[in-house]
């Protein structure tokens, strides 16, 4: 079945009133930030995304205003008689073609770069609203990079893992990324968080990242099984939590990892007295597993064709004797939302000393196969803790 055929089938099965189709436009992410007063642009600033992964970017560079983009922003602002801040997100291709993706009529994530270059949008917005002061436009330096350090490092690690690099190649990849920071020494890069007038948030973030990196490295040291032992202990404690214990696998969207893990455990565990389910942190119920995930699961005897995502509500979370996650991001999000449930939380990869199991959602068939193999290996380590036999090896 071709991609066009699969799309046609999905459209026939869906509700036309609930379906939006977006045309893919290849290009570079460009943002035009501005402050407007009564439909007039007082100040504009343009940045280009240096790189993107899964629609996110934490590294960007200031650039001169592109006339066509600036004119388009001005026309929209004038038509709305708009007053306030806005950031217009575009995709621009090498031939100069462009499309408008969205408008954020609020403070935005890339805001520290213009502020560092002397364009203090928040303060000027405050002066406009409180004193009616329409500050004149000022120039800024192009070619200055802005980095949100910790998310950018996490993104680099994710990209390295997605590429399937070996240890040496991964180390060289990360070394090149770290070498970019030499721009700090020449004044061509600024930090979003670690700033001179308020350094504490940046210092705290760096310390947290350092501790997480040490824990990641320590998992590979001989004799380090602390995380594995704690994970095993929490699984063992589950048996006394309820007459019929319930395990909920949790990932971000409940379309790739958690539904596969739940279905695999149900298939391997049989009809013993433990309920097994899955849910996601994103409040987007009803989404199917991507075709690549359905195919990768089918190879392993699991049918995810009928799966639809479920949101992890407070009721579902509290009903679980054990909440099993796949990565530190989901773990942190779950603890932030339901801090009282930390004692029920286990990282699946810790059971088999695999560490974090990445989200394959934007990867191809090979990435889904790799991730599902990791989930299968960790699930095999979970089985004896639940009182089920593991697979026999030849």
Tab-separated table of C-alpha atoms in Angstrom:
chain	number	residue	atom	x	y	z
A	1	UNK	CA	0.000	0.000	0.000
A	2	UNK	CA	1.407	3.387	-1.005
A	3	UNK	CA	1.610	6.383	1.320
A	4	UNK	CA	-1.125	8.026	-0.767
A	5	UNK	CA	-3.307	4.946	-0.331
A	6	UNK	CA	-2.816	4.920	3.447
A	7	UNK	CA	-3.685	8.628	3.612
A	8	UNK	CA	-6.829	8.103	1.545
A	9	UNK	CA	-7.893	5.296	3.882
A	10	UNK	CA	-7.332	7.420	6.980
A	11	UNK	CA	-9.349	10.276	5.493
A	12	UNK	CA	-12.245	7.965	4.657
A	13	UNK	CA	-12.250	6.597	8.201
A	14	UNK	CA	-11.998	9.998	9.900
A	15	UNK	CA	-14.530	12.707	10.603
A	16	UNK	CA	-14.221	15.419	7.892
A	17	UNK	CA	-15.083	18.104	10.446
A	18	UNK	CA	-12.193	16.975	12.691
A	19	UNK	CA	-9.533	16.542	9.980
A	20	UNK	CA	-6.934	19.124	9.018
A	21	UNK	CA	-4.365	18.359	6.321
A	22	UNK	CA	-1.106	20.297	6.271
A	23	UNK	CA	1.038	20.409	3.137
A	24	UNK	CA	4.703	19.743	3.820
A	25	UNK	CA	6.964	22.702	3.048
A	26	UNK	CA	10.700	22.070	3.149
A	27	UNK	CA	12.638	24.994	4.494
A	28	UNK	CA	14.390	26.678	7.383
A	29	UNK	CA	12.588	27.974	10.450
A	30	UNK	CA	12.568	31.783	10.627
A	31	UNK	CA	11.008	33.941	13.313
A	32	UNK	CA	10.064	37.605	13.123
A	33	UNK	CA	9.424	39.096	16.564
A	34	UNK	CA	7.772	42.463	16.917
A	35	UNK	CA	6.127	45.036	19.157
A	36	UNK	CA	3.116	46.829	17.694
A	37	UNK	CA	0.920	49.739	18.712
A	38	UNK	CA	-2.530	50.272	17.180
A	39	UNK	CA	-1.630	48.346	14.037
A	40	UNK	CA	1.837	49.867	13.564
A	41	UNK	CA	5.083	47.934	14.007
A	42	UNK	CA	7.347	49.769	16.450
A	43	UNK	CA	10.208	47.245	16.484
A	44	UNK	CA	10.950	44.033	14.591
A	45	UNK	CA	13.669	41.429	14.996
A	46	UNK	CA	14.462	38.355	12.879
A	47	UNK	CA	16.165	35.114	13.872
A	48	UNK	CA	16.913	31.903	11.993
A	49	UNK	CA	16.865	28.442	13.534
A	50	UNK	CA	20.337	26.905	13.285
A	51	UNK	CA	18.933	23.371	13.481
A	52	UNK	CA	15.648	21.671	14.230
A	53	UNK	CA	14.664	18.258	15.550
A	54	UNK	CA	11.044	17.111	15.791
A	55	UNK	CA	9.858	20.672	15.283
A	56	UNK	CA	11.896	22.101	18.164
A	57	UNK	CA	14.989	24.305	18.156
A	58	UNK	CA	17.074	25.683	20.995
A	59	UNK	CA	19.851	27.292	18.941
A	60	UNK	CA	19.290	30.281	16.678
A	61	UNK	CA	21.058	33.237	15.111
A	62	UNK	CA	20.053	36.875	14.609
A	63	UNK	CA	19.577	37.984	11.015
A	64	UNK	CA	18.647	41.151	9.081
A	65	UNK	CA	14.935	41.591	8.450
A	66	UNK	CA	13.735	39.905	5.260
A	67	UNK	CA	11.602	42.536	3.468
A	68	UNK	CA	8.867	40.133	2.301
A	69	UNK	CA	8.453	38.631	5.773
A	70	UNK	CA	8.510	42.018	7.499
A	71	UNK	CA	5.886	43.341	5.064
A	72	UNK	CA	3.645	40.329	5.658
A	73	UNK	CA	3.858	40.809	9.433
A	74	UNK	CA	3.109	44.514	9.108
A	75	UNK	CA	0.057	43.795	6.935
A	76	UNK	CA	-1.396	41.346	9.469
A	77	UNK	CA	-0.725	43.705	12.380
A	78	UNK	CA	-2.380	46.585	10.498
A	79	UNK	CA	-5.429	44.497	9.545
A	80	UNK	CA	-5.957	43.546	13.198
A	81	UNK	CA	-5.176	47.013	14.584
A	82	UNK	CA	-2.972	44.995	16.920
A	83	UNK	CA	-1.217	46.255	20.048
A	84	UNK	CA	1.280	44.056	21.872
A	85	UNK	CA	4.005	41.480	21.325
A	86	UNK	CA	3.950	38.844	18.605
A	87	UNK	CA	6.309	36.314	17.079
A	88	UNK	CA	5.573	35.184	13.511
A	89	UNK	CA	6.976	31.752	12.615
A	90	UNK	CA	7.832	31.107	8.959
A	91	UNK	CA	9.415	28.385	6.862
A	92	UNK	CA	11.704	29.778	4.139
A	93	UNK	CA	13.284	27.686	1.379
A	94	UNK	CA	16.585	28.381	-0.432
A	95	UNK	CA	14.722	29.820	-3.429
A	96	UNK	CA	13.128	32.507	-1.262
A	97	UNK	CA	9.687	30.946	-1.086
A	98	UNK	CA	8.003	31.038	2.309
A	99	UNK	CA	4.914	30.087	4.276
A	100	UNK	CA	3.567	31.407	7.584
A	101	UNK	CA	3.206	28.633	10.159
A	102	UNK	CA	1.750	30.417	13.175
A	103	UNK	CA	1.719	33.584	15.256
A	104	UNK	CA	2.472	33.624	18.983
A	105	UNK	CA	0.764	36.703	20.404
A	106	UNK	CA	2.666	36.476	23.683
A	107	UNK	CA	6.255	36.240	25.022
A	108	UNK	CA	8.076	33.372	23.302
A	109	UNK	CA	10.983	30.978	23.854
A	110	UNK	CA	13.467	32.792	21.605
A	111	UNK	CA	12.931	36.107	23.406
A	112	UNK	CA	16.300	36.114	25.274
A	113	UNK	CA	18.241	36.628	22.021
A	114	UNK	CA	16.771	40.039	21.095
A	115	UNK	CA	16.884	41.089	24.759
A	116	UNK	CA	20.605	40.239	24.880
A	117	UNK	CA	21.121	42.382	21.765
A	118	UNK	CA	19.490	45.430	23.331
A	119	UNK	CA	15.909	45.003	22.129
A	120	UNK	CA	14.074	44.598	25.413
A	121	UNK	CA	10.632	43.680	24.129
A	122	UNK	CA	9.061	43.017	27.574
A	123	UNK	CA	10.150	46.359	29.034
A	124	UNK	CA	9.119	48.301	25.955
A	125	UNK	CA	5.729	46.550	25.984
A	126	UNK	CA	5.366	47.500	29.660
A	127	UNK	CA	6.180	51.144	28.865
A	128	UNK	CA	3.691	51.125	26.005
A	129	UNK	CA	0.871	49.798	28.180
A	130	UNK	CA	1.556	51.830	31.323
A	131	UNK	CA	2.875	55.119	29.941
A	132	UNK	CA	1.759	55.087	26.305
A	133	UNK	CA	5.413	55.325	25.272
A	134	UNK	CA	5.978	54.263	21.657
A	135	UNK	CA	9.713	53.616	21.625
A	136	UNK	CA	11.407	54.018	18.222
A	137	UNK	CA	12.963	51.104	16.357
A	138	UNK	CA	16.654	50.440	16.938
A	139	UNK	CA	19.180	48.364	15.025
A	140	UNK	CA	20.780	45.143	16.194
A	141	UNK	CA	23.759	42.958	15.328
A	142	UNK	CA	23.189	40.105	12.901
A	143	UNK	CA	25.121	36.836	13.156
A	144	UNK	CA	24.862	36.537	16.958
A	145	UNK	CA	23.866	33.105	18.215
A	146	UNK	CA	21.541	32.401	21.122
A	147	UNK	CA	21.431	29.034	22.880
A	148	UNK	CA	19.167	27.489	25.493
A	149	UNK	CA	22.005	25.306	26.727
A	150	UNK	CA	20.450	22.346	28.558
A	151	UNK	CA	17.590	21.654	26.107
A	152	UNK	CA	20.085	22.037	23.253
A	153	UNK	CA	22.398	19.457	24.827
A	154	UNK	CA	19.468	17.076	25.375
A	155	UNK	CA	18.459	17.577	21.750
A	156	UNK	CA	22.009	16.810	20.615
A	157	UNK	CA	22.014	13.579	22.620
A	158	UNK	CA	18.649	12.619	21.119
A	159	UNK	CA	19.887	13.359	17.609
A	160	UNK	CA	23.016	11.277	18.174
A	161	UNK	CA	20.902	8.365	19.438
A	162	UNK	CA	18.468	8.684	16.519
A	163	UNK	CA	21.347	8.456	14.046
A	164	UNK	CA	22.376	5.145	15.588
A	165	UNK	CA	25.990	6.246	16.049
A	166	UNK	CA	28.540	4.070	17.802
A	167	UNK	CA	30.237	5.285	20.964
A	168	UNK	CA	33.230	6.811	19.208
A	169	UNK	CA	31.109	8.493	16.531
A	170	UNK	CA	28.674	9.712	19.182
A	171	UNK	CA	31.533	11.203	21.225
A	172	UNK	CA	32.894	12.966	18.123
A	173	UNK	CA	29.399	14.250	17.281
A	174	UNK	CA	28.995	15.717	20.774
A	175	UNK	CA	32.513	17.173	20.701
A	176	UNK	CA	31.667	19.105	17.535
A	177	UNK	CA	28.496	20.422	19.135
A	178	UNK	CA	30.385	21.524	22.243
A	179	UNK	CA	33.027	23.198	20.057
A	180	UNK	CA	30.321	25.569	18.840
A	181	UNK	CA	30.412	27.156	22.283
A	182	UNK	CA	33.753	28.741	21.401
A	183	UNK	CA	31.578	31.514	19.959
A	184	UNK	CA	31.013	32.581	23.570
A	185	UNK	CA	34.682	33.556	23.784
A	186	UNK	CA	34.472	35.797	20.717
A	187	UNK	CA	31.221	37.485	21.723
A	188	UNK	CA	29.247	35.832	18.919
A	189	UNK	CA	27.023	33.753	21.217
A	190	UNK	CA	24.809	34.528	24.214
A	191	UNK	CA	23.088	32.228	26.694
A	192	UNK	CA	19.354	32.224	27.311
A	193	UNK	CA	19.648	31.243	30.973
A	194	UNK	CA	23.192	31.849	32.240
A	195	UNK	CA	23.291	35.653	32.245
A	196	UNK	CA	25.435	38.070	34.225
A	197	UNK	CA	22.656	40.073	35.897
A	198	UNK	CA	20.769	36.974	37.138
A	199	UNK	CA	23.058	33.898	37.033
A	200	UNK	CA	21.352	31.704	39.636
A	201	UNK	CA	18.754	30.001	37.344
A	202	UNK	CA	21.517	29.074	34.912
A	203	UNK	CA	23.776	27.726	37.651
A	204	UNK	CA	20.957	25.585	39.080
A	205	UNK	CA	20.145	24.235	35.618
A	206	UNK	CA	23.795	23.354	34.968
A	207	UNK	CA	24.089	21.564	38.321
A	208	UNK	CA	20.935	19.566	37.615
A	209	UNK	CA	22.282	18.599	34.191
A	210	UNK	CA	25.633	17.602	35.696
A	211	UNK	CA	23.975	15.362	38.265
A	212	UNK	CA	21.844	13.729	35.570
A	213	UNK	CA	24.930	13.187	33.374
A	214	UNK	CA	26.778	11.607	36.300
A	215	UNK	CA	23.879	9.239	36.962
A	216	UNK	CA	23.822	8.322	33.276
A	217	UNK	CA	27.575	7.616	33.299
A	218	UNK	CA	27.428	5.749	36.610
A	219	UNK	CA	25.024	3.221	35.132
A	220	UNK	CA	27.929	1.948	33.037
A	221	UNK	CA	30.332	1.553	35.967
A	222	UNK	CA	31.036	-1.940	37.320
A	223	UNK	CA	28.936	-2.793	40.341
A	224	UNK	CA	26.488	0.079	39.889
A	225	UNK	CA	23.030	-1.385	40.241
A	226	UNK	CA	21.388	1.150	42.531
A	227	UNK	CA	18.741	2.259	40.075
A	228	UNK	CA	18.066	-1.331	39.067
A	229	UNK	CA	17.679	-2.408	42.698
A	230	UNK	CA	15.302	0.471	43.455
A	231	UNK	CA	13.225	-0.332	40.370
A	232	UNK	CA	13.037	-3.996	41.380
A	233	UNK	CA	12.015	-3.028	44.908
A	234	UNK	CA	9.168	-0.858	43.659
A	235	UNK	CA	7.867	-3.643	41.441
A	236	UNK	CA	8.000	-6.030	44.408
A	237	UNK	CA	6.117	-3.514	46.575
A	238	UNK	CA	3.332	-3.354	44.005
A	239	UNK	CA	2.041	-6.804	44.990
A	240	UNK	CA	0.906	-5.551	48.384
A	241	UNK	CA	-0.598	-2.286	47.071
A	242	UNK	CA	-3.939	-3.740	45.949
A	243	UNK	CA	-5.872	-6.991	45.678
A	244	UNK	CA	-5.699	-6.672	41.892
A	245	UNK	CA	-2.654	-4.485	41.162
A	246	UNK	CA	-2.683	-2.262	38.102
A	247	UNK	CA	0.312	-1.325	35.955
A	248	UNK	CA	0.127	1.746	33.717
A	249	UNK	CA	2.838	2.375	31.129
A	250	UNK	CA	3.234	6.117	30.502
A	251	UNK	CA	4.941	7.963	27.652
A	252	UNK	CA	4.437	11.399	26.149
A	253	UNK	CA	1.666	10.783	23.618
A	254	UNK	CA	0.548	7.171	24.258
A	255	UNK	CA	0.906	6.267	20.604
A	256	UNK	CA	4.335	4.561	20.318
A	257	UNK	CA	6.106	3.198	23.391
A	258	UNK	CA	3.507	2.790	26.135
A	259	UNK	CA	0.824	0.998	24.067
A	260	UNK	CA	3.404	-1.440	22.707
A	261	UNK	CA	4.843	-2.147	26.166
A	262	UNK	CA	1.369	-2.692	27.648
A	263	UNK	CA	0.252	-4.991	24.838
A	264	UNK	CA	3.527	-6.933	24.952
A	265	UNK	CA	3.316	-7.421	28.719
A	266	UNK	CA	-0.311	-8.566	28.464
A	267	UNK	CA	0.649	-11.062	25.771
A	268	UNK	CA	3.612	-12.407	27.749
A	269	UNK	CA	1.976	-12.266	31.173
A	270	UNK	CA	-1.256	-14.008	30.309
A	271	UNK	CA	-4.367	-13.830	32.478
A	272	UNK	CA	-2.722	-13.485	35.891
A	273	UNK	CA	-4.302	-11.096	38.405
A	274	UNK	CA	-2.632	-7.861	37.306
A	275	UNK	CA	-4.381	-5.229	35.181
A	276	UNK	CA	-2.162	-3.661	32.502
A	277	UNK	CA	-2.846	-0.408	30.640
A	278	UNK	CA	-1.175	2.620	29.110
A	279	UNK	CA	-1.657	6.397	28.932
A	280	UNK	CA	0.109	9.576	27.812
A	281	UNK	CA	1.032	12.905	29.363
A	282	UNK	CA	-0.371	14.901	26.428
A	283	UNK	CA	-4.120	15.663	26.681
A	284	UNK	CA	-4.718	14.448	23.114
A	285	UNK	CA	-6.906	11.323	23.311
A	286	UNK	CA	-8.022	9.290	20.324
A	287	UNK	CA	-4.810	9.339	18.259
A	288	UNK	CA	-3.643	6.142	16.512
A	289	UNK	CA	-0.191	4.579	16.545
A	290	UNK	CA	1.879	5.712	13.511
A	291	UNK	CA	2.013	3.193	10.634
A	292	UNK	CA	5.717	2.535	11.343
A	293	UNK	CA	4.815	1.594	14.926
A	294	UNK	CA	1.956	-0.666	13.865
A	295	UNK	CA	4.288	-2.466	11.442
A	296	UNK	CA	7.145	-2.806	13.962
A	297	UNK	CA	4.746	-4.143	16.610
A	298	UNK	CA	3.207	-6.630	14.146
A	299	UNK	CA	6.652	-8.122	13.501
A	300	UNK	CA	6.723	-8.910	17.236
A	301	UNK	CA	3.240	-10.385	17.263
A	302	UNK	CA	1.507	-7.307	18.688
A	303	UNK	CA	-1.483	-5.673	16.979
A	304	UNK	CA	-1.671	-1.905	17.593
A	305	UNK	CA	-3.941	-1.102	14.648
A	306	UNK	CA	-6.955	-0.435	16.875
A	307	UNK	CA	-5.071	1.465	19.586
A	308	UNK	CA	-6.158	5.015	20.366
A	309	UNK	CA	-4.351	7.278	22.801
A	310	UNK	CA	-5.561	7.908	26.359
A	311	UNK	CA	-4.655	10.869	28.569
A	312	UNK	CA	-3.145	10.151	31.994
A	313	UNK	CA	-5.760	11.771	34.216
A	314	UNK	CA	-5.435	12.004	37.990
A	315	UNK	CA	-7.979	9.176	38.298
A	316	UNK	CA	-5.993	6.825	36.066
A	317	UNK	CA	-2.672	7.721	37.710
A	318	UNK	CA	-3.997	7.138	41.216
A	319	UNK	CA	-5.531	3.807	40.224
A	320	UNK	CA	-2.094	2.409	39.317
A	321	UNK	CA	0.017	0.497	41.795
A	322	UNK	CA	2.940	0.969	39.384
A	323	UNK	CA	3.588	3.746	36.837
A	324	UNK	CA	6.261	2.729	34.324
A	325	UNK	CA	7.891	5.453	32.181
A	326	UNK	CA	10.569	5.362	29.493
A	327	UNK	CA	12.650	8.521	29.835
A	328	UNK	CA	13.609	11.267	32.254
A	329	UNK	CA	11.457	13.834	30.466
A	330	UNK	CA	8.252	11.879	31.049
A	331	UNK	CA	9.326	11.052	34.595
A	332	UNK	CA	9.850	14.744	35.383
A	333	UNK	CA	6.536	15.724	33.787
A	334	UNK	CA	4.665	13.067	35.744
A	335	UNK	CA	6.266	14.071	39.030
A	336	UNK	CA	5.529	17.725	38.318
A	337	UNK	CA	1.856	16.951	37.697
A	338	UNK	CA	1.369	14.274	40.370
A	339	UNK	CA	4.213	14.703	42.919
A	340	UNK	CA	2.502	12.442	45.471
A	341	UNK	CA	2.829	9.404	43.189
A	342	UNK	CA	6.625	9.304	43.034
A	343	UNK	CA	6.877	6.099	45.085
A	344	UNK	CA	4.955	4.242	42.359
A	345	UNK	CA	7.211	5.398	39.532
A	346	UNK	CA	9.688	3.136	37.710
A	347	UNK	CA	11.825	3.699	34.613
A	348	UNK	CA	11.398	0.634	32.405
A	349	UNK	CA	14.983	0.671	31.137
A	350	UNK	CA	16.332	0.565	34.713
A	351	UNK	CA	14.937	-2.956	35.112
A	352	UNK	CA	17.408	-4.211	32.516
A	353	UNK	CA	20.101	-1.518	32.960
A	354	UNK	CA	19.227	0.002	29.571
A	355	UNK	CA	18.743	3.563	30.784
A	356	UNK	CA	16.309	5.785	28.908
A	357	UNK	CA	14.304	4.419	25.987
A	358	UNK	CA	13.890	7.182	23.412
A	359	UNK	CA	10.673	8.189	21.676
A	360	UNK	CA	10.719	6.813	18.092
A	361	UNK	CA	7.805	8.978	16.906
A	362	UNK	CA	9.806	10.942	14.327
A	363	UNK	CA	12.023	8.051	13.299
A	364	UNK	CA	11.632	5.532	10.508
A	365	UNK	CA	11.082	1.763	10.625
A	366	UNK	CA	14.645	1.097	11.841
A	367	UNK	CA	14.205	3.434	14.829
A	368	UNK	CA	10.890	1.841	15.792
A	369	UNK	CA	12.492	-1.607	15.522
A	370	UNK	CA	15.411	-0.547	17.738
A	371	UNK	CA	13.167	1.008	20.406
A	372	UNK	CA	10.703	-1.889	20.412
A	373	UNK	CA	13.618	-4.318	20.846
A	374	UNK	CA	14.700	-2.321	23.910
A	375	UNK	CA	11.171	-2.390	25.309
A	376	UNK	CA	10.962	-6.133	24.709
A	377	UNK	CA	14.258	-6.709	26.543
A	378	UNK	CA	13.196	-4.576	29.510
A	379	UNK	CA	9.782	-6.244	29.616
A	380	UNK	CA	11.498	-9.622	29.756
A	381	UNK	CA	13.355	-8.405	32.855
A	382	UNK	CA	10.029	-7.298	34.372
A	383	UNK	CA	8.299	-10.675	33.972
A	384	UNK	CA	10.038	-12.644	36.764
A	385	UNK	CA	9.445	-9.759	39.174
A	386	UNK	CA	5.730	-10.181	38.504
A	387	UNK	CA	5.874	-13.911	38.979
A	388	UNK	CA	5.794	-14.896	35.317
A	389	UNK	CA	8.333	-17.103	33.513
A	390	UNK	CA	10.737	-15.476	31.076
A	391	UNK	CA	11.377	-16.648	27.538
A	392	UNK	CA	13.600	-19.690	27.295
A	393	UNK	CA	16.850	-19.253	25.471
A	394	UNK	CA	18.300	-21.868	23.175
